[in-house]
Structures are given as C-alpha cells and as structure tokens.
CSV table of C-alpha atoms in Angstrom, one decimal:
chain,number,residue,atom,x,y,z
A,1,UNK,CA,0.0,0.0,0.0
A,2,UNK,CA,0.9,3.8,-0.6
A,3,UNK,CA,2.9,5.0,2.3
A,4,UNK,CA,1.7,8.9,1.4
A,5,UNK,CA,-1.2,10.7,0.0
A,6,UNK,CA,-1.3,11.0,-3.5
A,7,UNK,CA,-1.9,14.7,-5.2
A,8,UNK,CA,-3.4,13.1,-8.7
A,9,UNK,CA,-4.5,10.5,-10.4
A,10,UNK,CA,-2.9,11.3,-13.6
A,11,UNK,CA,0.4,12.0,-12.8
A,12,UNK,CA,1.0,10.5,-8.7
A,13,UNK,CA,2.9,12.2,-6.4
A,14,UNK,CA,2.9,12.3,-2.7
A,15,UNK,CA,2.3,15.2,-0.5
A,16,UNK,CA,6.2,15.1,-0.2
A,17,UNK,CA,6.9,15.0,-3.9
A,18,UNK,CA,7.2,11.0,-4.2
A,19,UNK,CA,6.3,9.2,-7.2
A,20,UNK,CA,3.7,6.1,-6.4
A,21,UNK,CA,5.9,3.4,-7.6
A,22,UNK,CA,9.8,3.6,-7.2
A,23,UNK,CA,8.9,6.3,-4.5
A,24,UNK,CA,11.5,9.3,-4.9
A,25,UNK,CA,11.7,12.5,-5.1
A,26,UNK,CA,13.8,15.4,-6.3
A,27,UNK,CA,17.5,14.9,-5.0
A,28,UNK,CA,17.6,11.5,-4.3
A,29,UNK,CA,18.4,10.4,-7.9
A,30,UNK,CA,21.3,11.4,-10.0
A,31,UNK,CA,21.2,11.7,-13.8
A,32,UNK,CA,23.6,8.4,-13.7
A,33,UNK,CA,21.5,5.7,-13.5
A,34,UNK,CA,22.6,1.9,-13.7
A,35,UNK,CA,19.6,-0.4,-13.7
A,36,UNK,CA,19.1,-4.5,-12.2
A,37,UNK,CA,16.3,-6.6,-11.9
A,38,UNK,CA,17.7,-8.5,-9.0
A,39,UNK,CA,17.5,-6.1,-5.7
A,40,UNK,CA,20.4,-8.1,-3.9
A,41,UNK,CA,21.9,-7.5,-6.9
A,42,UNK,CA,21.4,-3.6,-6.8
A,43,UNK,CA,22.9,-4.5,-3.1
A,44,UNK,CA,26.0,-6.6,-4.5
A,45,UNK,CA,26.8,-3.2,-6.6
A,46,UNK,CA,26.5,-0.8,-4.2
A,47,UNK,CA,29.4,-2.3,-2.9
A,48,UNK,CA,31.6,-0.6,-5.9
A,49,UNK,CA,30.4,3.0,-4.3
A,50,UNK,CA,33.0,4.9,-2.1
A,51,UNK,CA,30.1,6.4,-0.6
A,52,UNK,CA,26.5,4.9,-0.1
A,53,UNK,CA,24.8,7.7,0.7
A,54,UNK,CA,20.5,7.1,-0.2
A,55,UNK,CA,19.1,4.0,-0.4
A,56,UNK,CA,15.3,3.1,-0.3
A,57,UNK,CA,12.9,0.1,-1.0
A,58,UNK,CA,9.2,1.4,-1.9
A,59,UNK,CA,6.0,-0.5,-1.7
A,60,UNK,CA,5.9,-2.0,-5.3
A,61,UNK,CA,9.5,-3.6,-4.3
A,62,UNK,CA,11.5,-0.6,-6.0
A,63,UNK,CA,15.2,-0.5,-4.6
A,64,UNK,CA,17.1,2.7,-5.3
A,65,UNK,CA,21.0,3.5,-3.8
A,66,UNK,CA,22.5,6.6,-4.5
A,67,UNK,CA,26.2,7.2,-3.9
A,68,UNK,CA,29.4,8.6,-5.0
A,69,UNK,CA,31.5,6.7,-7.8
A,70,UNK,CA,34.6,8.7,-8.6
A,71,UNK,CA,33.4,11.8,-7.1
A,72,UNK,CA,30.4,11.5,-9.0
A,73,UNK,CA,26.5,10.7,-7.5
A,74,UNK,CA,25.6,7.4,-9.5
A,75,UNK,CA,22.0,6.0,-8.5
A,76,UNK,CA,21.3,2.0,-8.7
A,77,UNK,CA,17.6,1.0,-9.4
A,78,UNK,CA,16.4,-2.6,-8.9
A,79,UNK,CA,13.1,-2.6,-10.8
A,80,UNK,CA,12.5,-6.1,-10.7
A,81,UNK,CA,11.3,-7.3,-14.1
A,82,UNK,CA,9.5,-7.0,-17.5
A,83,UNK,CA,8.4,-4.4,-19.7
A,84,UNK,CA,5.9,-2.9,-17.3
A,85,UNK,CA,8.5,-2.4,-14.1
A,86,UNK,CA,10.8,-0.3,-16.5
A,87,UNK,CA,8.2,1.7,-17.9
A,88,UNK,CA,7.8,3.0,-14.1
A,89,UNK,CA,11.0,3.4,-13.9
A,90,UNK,CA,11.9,5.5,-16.5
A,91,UNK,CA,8.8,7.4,-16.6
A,92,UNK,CA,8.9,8.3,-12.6
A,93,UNK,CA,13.0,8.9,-12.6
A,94,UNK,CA,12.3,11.7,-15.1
A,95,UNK,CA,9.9,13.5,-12.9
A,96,UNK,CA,12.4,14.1,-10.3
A,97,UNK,CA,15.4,14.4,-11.8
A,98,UNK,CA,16.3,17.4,-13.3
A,99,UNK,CA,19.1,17.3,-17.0
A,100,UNK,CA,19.4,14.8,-19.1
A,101,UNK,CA,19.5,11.2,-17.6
A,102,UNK,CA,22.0,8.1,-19.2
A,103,UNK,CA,20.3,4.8,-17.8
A,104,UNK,CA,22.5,1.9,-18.6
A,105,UNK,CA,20.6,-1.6,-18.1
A,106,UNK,CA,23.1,-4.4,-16.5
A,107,UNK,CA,20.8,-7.8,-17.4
A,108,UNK,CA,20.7,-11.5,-17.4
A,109,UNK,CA,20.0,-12.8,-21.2
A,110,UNK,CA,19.8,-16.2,-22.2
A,111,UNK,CA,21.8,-16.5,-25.8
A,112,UNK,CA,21.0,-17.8,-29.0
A,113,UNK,CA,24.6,-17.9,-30.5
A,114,UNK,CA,27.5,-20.6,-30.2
A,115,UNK,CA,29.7,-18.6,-29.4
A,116,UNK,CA,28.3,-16.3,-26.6
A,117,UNK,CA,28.7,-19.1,-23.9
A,118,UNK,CA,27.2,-18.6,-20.5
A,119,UNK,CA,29.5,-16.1,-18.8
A,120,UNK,CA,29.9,-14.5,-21.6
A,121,UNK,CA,29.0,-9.8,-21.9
A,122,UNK,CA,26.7,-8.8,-25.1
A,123,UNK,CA,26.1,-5.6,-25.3
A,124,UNK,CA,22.7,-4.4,-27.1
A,125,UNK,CA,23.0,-3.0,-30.6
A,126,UNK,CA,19.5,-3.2,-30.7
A,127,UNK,CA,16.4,-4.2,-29.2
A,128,UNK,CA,13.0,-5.6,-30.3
A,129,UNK,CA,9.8,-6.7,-29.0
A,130,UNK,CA,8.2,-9.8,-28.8
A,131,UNK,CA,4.7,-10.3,-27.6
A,132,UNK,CA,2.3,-13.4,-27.6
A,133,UNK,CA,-0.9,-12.9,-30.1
A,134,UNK,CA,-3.4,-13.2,-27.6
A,135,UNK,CA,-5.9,-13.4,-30.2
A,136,UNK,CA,-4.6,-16.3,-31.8
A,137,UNK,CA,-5.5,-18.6,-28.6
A,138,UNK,CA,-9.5,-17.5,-28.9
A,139,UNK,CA,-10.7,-20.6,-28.9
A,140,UNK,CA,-14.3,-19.9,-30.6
A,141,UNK,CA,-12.4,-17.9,-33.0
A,142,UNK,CA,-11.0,-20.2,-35.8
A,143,UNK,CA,-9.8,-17.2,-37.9
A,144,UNK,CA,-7.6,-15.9,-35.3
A,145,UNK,CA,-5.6,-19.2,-35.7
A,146,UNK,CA,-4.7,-18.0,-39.3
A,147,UNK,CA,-2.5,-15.3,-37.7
A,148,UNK,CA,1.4,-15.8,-36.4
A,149,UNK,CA,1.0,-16.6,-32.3
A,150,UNK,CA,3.7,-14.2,-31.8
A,151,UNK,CA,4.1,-10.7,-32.5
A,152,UNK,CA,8.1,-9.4,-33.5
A,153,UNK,CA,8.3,-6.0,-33.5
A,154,UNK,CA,10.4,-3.2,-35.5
A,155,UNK,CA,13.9,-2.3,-33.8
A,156,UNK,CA,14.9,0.2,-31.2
A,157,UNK,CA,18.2,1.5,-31.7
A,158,UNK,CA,20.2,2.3,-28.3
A,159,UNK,CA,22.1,6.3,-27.6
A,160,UNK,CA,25.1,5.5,-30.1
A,161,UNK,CA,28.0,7.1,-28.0
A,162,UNK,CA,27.0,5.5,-24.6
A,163,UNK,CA,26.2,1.8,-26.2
A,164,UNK,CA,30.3,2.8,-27.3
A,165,UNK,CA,31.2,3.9,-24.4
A,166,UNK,CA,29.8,1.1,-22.5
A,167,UNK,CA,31.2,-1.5,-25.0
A,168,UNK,CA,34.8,0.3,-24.8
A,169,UNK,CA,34.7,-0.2,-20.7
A,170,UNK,CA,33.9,-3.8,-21.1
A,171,UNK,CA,36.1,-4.5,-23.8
A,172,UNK,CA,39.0,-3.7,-21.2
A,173,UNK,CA,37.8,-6.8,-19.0
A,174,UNK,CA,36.3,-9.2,-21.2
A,175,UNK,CA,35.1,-10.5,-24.8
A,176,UNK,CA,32.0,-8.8,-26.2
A,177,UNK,CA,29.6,-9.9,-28.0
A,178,UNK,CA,27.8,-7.2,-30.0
A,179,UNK,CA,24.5,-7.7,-31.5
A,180,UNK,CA,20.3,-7.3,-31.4
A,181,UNK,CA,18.6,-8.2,-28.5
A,182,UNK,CA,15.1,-9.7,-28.6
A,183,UNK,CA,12.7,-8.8,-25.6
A,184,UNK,CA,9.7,-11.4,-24.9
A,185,UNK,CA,6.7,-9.8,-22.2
A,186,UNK,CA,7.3,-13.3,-20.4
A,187,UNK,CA,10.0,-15.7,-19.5
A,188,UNK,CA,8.7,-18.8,-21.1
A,189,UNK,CA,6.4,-18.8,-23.9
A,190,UNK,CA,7.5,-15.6,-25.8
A,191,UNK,CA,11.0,-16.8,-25.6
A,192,UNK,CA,10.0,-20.1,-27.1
A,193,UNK,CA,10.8,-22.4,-23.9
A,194,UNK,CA,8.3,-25.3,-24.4
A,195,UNK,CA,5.6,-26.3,-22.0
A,196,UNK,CA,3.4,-29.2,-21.1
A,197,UNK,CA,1.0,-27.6,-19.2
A,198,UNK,CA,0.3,-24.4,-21.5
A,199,UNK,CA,-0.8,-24.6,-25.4
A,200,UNK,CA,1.8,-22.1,-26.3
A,201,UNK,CA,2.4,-22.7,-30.5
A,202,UNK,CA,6.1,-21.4,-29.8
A,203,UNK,CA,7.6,-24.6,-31.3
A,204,UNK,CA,9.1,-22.9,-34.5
A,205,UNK,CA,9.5,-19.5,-32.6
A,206,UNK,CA,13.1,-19.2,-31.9
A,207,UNK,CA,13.7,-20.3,-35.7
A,208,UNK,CA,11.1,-17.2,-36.7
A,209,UNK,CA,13.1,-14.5,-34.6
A,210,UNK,CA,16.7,-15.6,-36.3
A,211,UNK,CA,14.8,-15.4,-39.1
A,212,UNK,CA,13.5,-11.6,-39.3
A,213,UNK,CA,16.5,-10.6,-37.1
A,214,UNK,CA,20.1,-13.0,-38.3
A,215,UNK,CA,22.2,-10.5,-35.6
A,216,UNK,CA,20.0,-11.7,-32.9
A,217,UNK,CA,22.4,-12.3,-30.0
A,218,UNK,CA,20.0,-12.4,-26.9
A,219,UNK,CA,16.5,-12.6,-25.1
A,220,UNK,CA,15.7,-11.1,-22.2
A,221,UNK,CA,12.6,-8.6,-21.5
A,222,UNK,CA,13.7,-5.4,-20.8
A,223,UNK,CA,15.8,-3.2,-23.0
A,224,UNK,CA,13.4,-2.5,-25.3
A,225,UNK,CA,11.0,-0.5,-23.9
A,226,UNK,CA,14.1,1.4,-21.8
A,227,UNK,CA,15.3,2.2,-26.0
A,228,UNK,CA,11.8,2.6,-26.8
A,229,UNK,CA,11.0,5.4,-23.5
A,230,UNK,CA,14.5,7.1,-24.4
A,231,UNK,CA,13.9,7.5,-28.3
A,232,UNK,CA,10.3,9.2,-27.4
A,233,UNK,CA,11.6,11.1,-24.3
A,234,UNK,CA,11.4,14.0,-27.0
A,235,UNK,CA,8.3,16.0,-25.0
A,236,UNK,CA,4.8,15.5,-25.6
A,237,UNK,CA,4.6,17.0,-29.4
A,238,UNK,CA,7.9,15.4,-29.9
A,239,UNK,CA,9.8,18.5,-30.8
A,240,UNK,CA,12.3,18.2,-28.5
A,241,UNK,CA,16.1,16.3,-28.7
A,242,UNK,CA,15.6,13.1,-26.2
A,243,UNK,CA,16.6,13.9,-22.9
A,244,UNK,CA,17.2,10.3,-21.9
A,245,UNK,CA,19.9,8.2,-23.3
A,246,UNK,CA,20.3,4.7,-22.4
A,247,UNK,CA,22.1,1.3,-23.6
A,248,UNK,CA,22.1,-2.1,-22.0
A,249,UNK,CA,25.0,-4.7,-21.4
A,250,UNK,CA,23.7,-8.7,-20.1
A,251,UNK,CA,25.6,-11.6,-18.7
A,252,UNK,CA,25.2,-14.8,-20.3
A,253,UNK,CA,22.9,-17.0,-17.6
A,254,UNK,CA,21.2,-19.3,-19.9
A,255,UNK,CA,22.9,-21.1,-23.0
A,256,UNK,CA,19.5,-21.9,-24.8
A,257,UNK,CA,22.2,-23.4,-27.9
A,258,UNK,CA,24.0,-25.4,-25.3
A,259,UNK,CA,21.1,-25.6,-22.7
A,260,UNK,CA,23.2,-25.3,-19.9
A,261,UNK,CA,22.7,-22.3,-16.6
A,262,UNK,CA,25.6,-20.3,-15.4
A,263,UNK,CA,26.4,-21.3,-12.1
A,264,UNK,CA,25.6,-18.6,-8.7
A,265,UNK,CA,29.7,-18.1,-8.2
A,266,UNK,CA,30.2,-17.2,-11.5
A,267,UNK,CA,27.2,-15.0,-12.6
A,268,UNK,CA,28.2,-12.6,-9.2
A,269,UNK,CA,31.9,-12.6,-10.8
A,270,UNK,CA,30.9,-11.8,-14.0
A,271,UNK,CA,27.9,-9.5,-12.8
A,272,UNK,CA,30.5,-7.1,-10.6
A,273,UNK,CA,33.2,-6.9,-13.6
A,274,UNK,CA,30.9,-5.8,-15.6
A,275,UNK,CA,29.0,-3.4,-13.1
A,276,UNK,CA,32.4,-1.8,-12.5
A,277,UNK,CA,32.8,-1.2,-16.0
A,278,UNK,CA,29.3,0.2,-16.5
A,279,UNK,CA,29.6,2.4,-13.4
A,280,UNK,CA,33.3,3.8,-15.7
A,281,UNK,CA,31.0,3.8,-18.9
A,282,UNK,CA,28.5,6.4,-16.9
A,283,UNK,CA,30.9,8.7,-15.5
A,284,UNK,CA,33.0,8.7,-18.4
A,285,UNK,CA,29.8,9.7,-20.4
A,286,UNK,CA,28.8,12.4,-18.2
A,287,UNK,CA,31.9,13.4,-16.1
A,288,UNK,CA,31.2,16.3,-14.1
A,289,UNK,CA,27.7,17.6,-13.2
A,290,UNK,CA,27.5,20.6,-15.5
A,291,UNK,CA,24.1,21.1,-16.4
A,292,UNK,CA,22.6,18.1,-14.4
A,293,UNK,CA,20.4,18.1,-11.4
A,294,UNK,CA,21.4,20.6,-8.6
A,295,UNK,CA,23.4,19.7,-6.1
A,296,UNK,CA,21.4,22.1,-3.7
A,297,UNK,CA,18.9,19.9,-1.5
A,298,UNK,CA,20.1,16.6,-2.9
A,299,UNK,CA,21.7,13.5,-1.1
A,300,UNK,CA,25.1,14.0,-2.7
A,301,UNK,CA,25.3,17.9,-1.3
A,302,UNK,CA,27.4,17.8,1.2
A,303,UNK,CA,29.9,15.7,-1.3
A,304,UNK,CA,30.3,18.4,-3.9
C-alpha cells in the first residue's frame, strides 16, 4: 500500500513529492542511473560505491542507492522485471530528476549464439519486442488461428556514443559480443521455452526471430521498452532532442544453444566486472555535473 497521500491521479505524487511506484523524489536520484532486476543485486553493486549515501525500498518492491563513484553521484535502481516495471522506472526517474538522464541496463540474457557461452557480456546494438498474439489462442475464434502466435516487432536503436562507451569499458575486462537483442513480455512462452502444461504454439519460434533478425544475440525482456521510452523522451509533441539516453549490457545465464545455466559463483563474478565497468562507462559519459540536477537539497550535497 501507498505510504503517502497521492496529489493526482494522472500524474502521482505524494504530499512530499514521491512518485507512487519507485517512491522518490527530487534529490535523491542522480542523472547516472545503472539499472538491475535482482534487488540483492542492486545491493552486490553498491558495494563498488566509495560512498553509499540514499538507499530506499518502496511498496511496489523498488530499490534505489545513491552514492558517489569517482566523485560523482551514481543511483542503482532494482526494478525487478519486465516491460511494465521499466516503464515505471523511467517514466517516474524523469519526474524528479532534473538534466538529461543516461540509464545503462546491466541484465541477465539467455543466448541464441554458439559462441556467446554462459558467462559471456553482449552488449545491445538493438532491441525488439516480442509479444504473444493473444488473439490467436481464442478458442471460438477459428480465424484468429490463421494469424502468427507471436508478434516481433520493428527495432529500437540504443544512444550510439553511450552503447560505445559502455562497449569500450567492457572490452577492457572481457570479450564482447555485440549484436540485437530480442525482448519477450514473459519468460517462457514468448522466448520459445516449451511447456506441457500451457498450449503455447512457440515450437518454431526461436527459428522465426533468427529469421527476421540473423544478428540476434539475446533474449531477455527489458531493454526494449528502456530504448523505446528514451527515443520518445522528446516531449509530448515530440519537438524536443531526447533527454534520456540509455544502452544495455547482459551476462550470459542461460545457454538456450548449449542448454546449460551459469552457475551462482560465477554469474556474481561476472555480474560485478561488468558493473564496475558500467559504473566507468557512466561517468566517463557524463563526467562532471554541468548542467545536471542541482546539487542544492540533494543526497550528494554535502559531497560536492
């Protein structure tokens, strides 16, 4: 439940200036954002701060850390997952946060190429959707049934210079892969994991993405509607230059080629190299604070 009165229904803030999911307000984010899913993840990373300085879990299960990386404020955001939980994200970080934000995703992907083994860093060239054709299951609808049963949709491109400056960071500790990155709006079906239980029609689905897409590297579910939000953050009669830029890097868990699972040691190894180089990637993109959210009334005052 809301902790706080909310002051409308269209756009929901608290008496305090909160937003209703993730639950901040002004000065408590910085313009350097590096997203998880995982919240003891978000935790394992906030390990690489010199300074913890704001951390908070809100009532949809939202965990944000701000803290000083390099003399910098970086914020960490757990959103938990799919489509839906970045959407809040995005959307409520850019109502308190004043400048323009770079939101780097740090994901766990499950590959579709030999060679990216698990372990292995992709970084996100592109990203597209994939969405089950709801209509297609309607049972006392035979037509439907002459429709596909899954929906890919067009690609998103990622901000150019932070996908390369996020792919020159991690080229310093590992092998990257480099590629597109398919986004399902569920972990099984859309992603063509099969199913006893569930009439799915995903058999051929895998074959259908590599098909429309031959760079596809990855699937995961939820870099594409972070490019999507970014590449639209251009005001409401979209007359503006975007004033979000984001890119997404993933570990390796699941070999779908191989059909093997990275194991716990290694995916927190692999998970804090490549968090340290993301955390490089966002201060090297935006290195001083120059036009970014005032330091005035924020948690990171008293450090500038």
């Amino acid at each position: 439940m809301p902790n706080e009165q909310m002051t409308s229904a269209n756009t929901p803030l608290s008496s305090s200036g909160r937003t209703y999911h993730v639950e901040t307000r002004r000065g408590e984010m910085s313009n350097r954002l590096l997203t998880v899913g995982d919240a003891s993840r978000a935790t394992l990373l906030a390990t690489l701060l010199s300074k913890p300085l704001f951390r908070h879990t809100s009532h949809r299960g939202f965990l944000t850390i701000t803290g000083m990386y390099r003399q910098v404020p970086v914020t960490i955001v757990a959103i938990g997952m799919g489509s839906p939980m970045m959407d809040f994200f995005v959307r409520e970080t850019r109502m308190v946060v004043d400048g323009p934000l770079a939101i780097v995703r740090l994901g766990s992907c499950g590959s579709l190429r030999d060679a990216a083994k698990t372990g292995a860093l992709v970084v996100a060239q592109s990203a597209f959707g994939i969405t089950r054709n709801y209509d297609y299951f309607t049972a006392n609808d035979p037509t439907a049934q002459l429709e596909s049963p899954y929906m890919i949709w067009q690609k998103v491109a990622p901000d150019a210079r932070l996908t390369n400056t996020v792919k020159k960071e991690l080229e310093k500790v590992s092998e990257v892969h480099m590629g597109a990155v398919g986004n399902a709006d569920g972990f099984y079906a859309s992603q063509g994991r099969p199913a006893d239980a569930f009439w799915d029609a995903n058999e051929g689905l895998v074959d259908e993405i590599r098909g429309k897409y031959p760079d596809v590297v990855a699937l995961e579910m939820e870099s594409h509607m972070l490019f999507h939000l970014a590449s639209v953050s251009t005001g409401k009669d979209n007359n503006q230059d975007p004033s979000v830029s984001a890119a997404c890097a993933l570990v390796v868990f699941a070999d779908r080629q191989g059909n093997s699972f990275i194991s716990p040691e290694e995916s927190q190894r692999k998970v804090l190299i490549a968090a340290k180089a993301l955390l490089d990637a966002l201060v090297e993109y935006m290195p001083t604070q120059d036009g970014l959210h005032p330091s005035a009334g924020s948690v990171w005052e008293s450090e500038m």
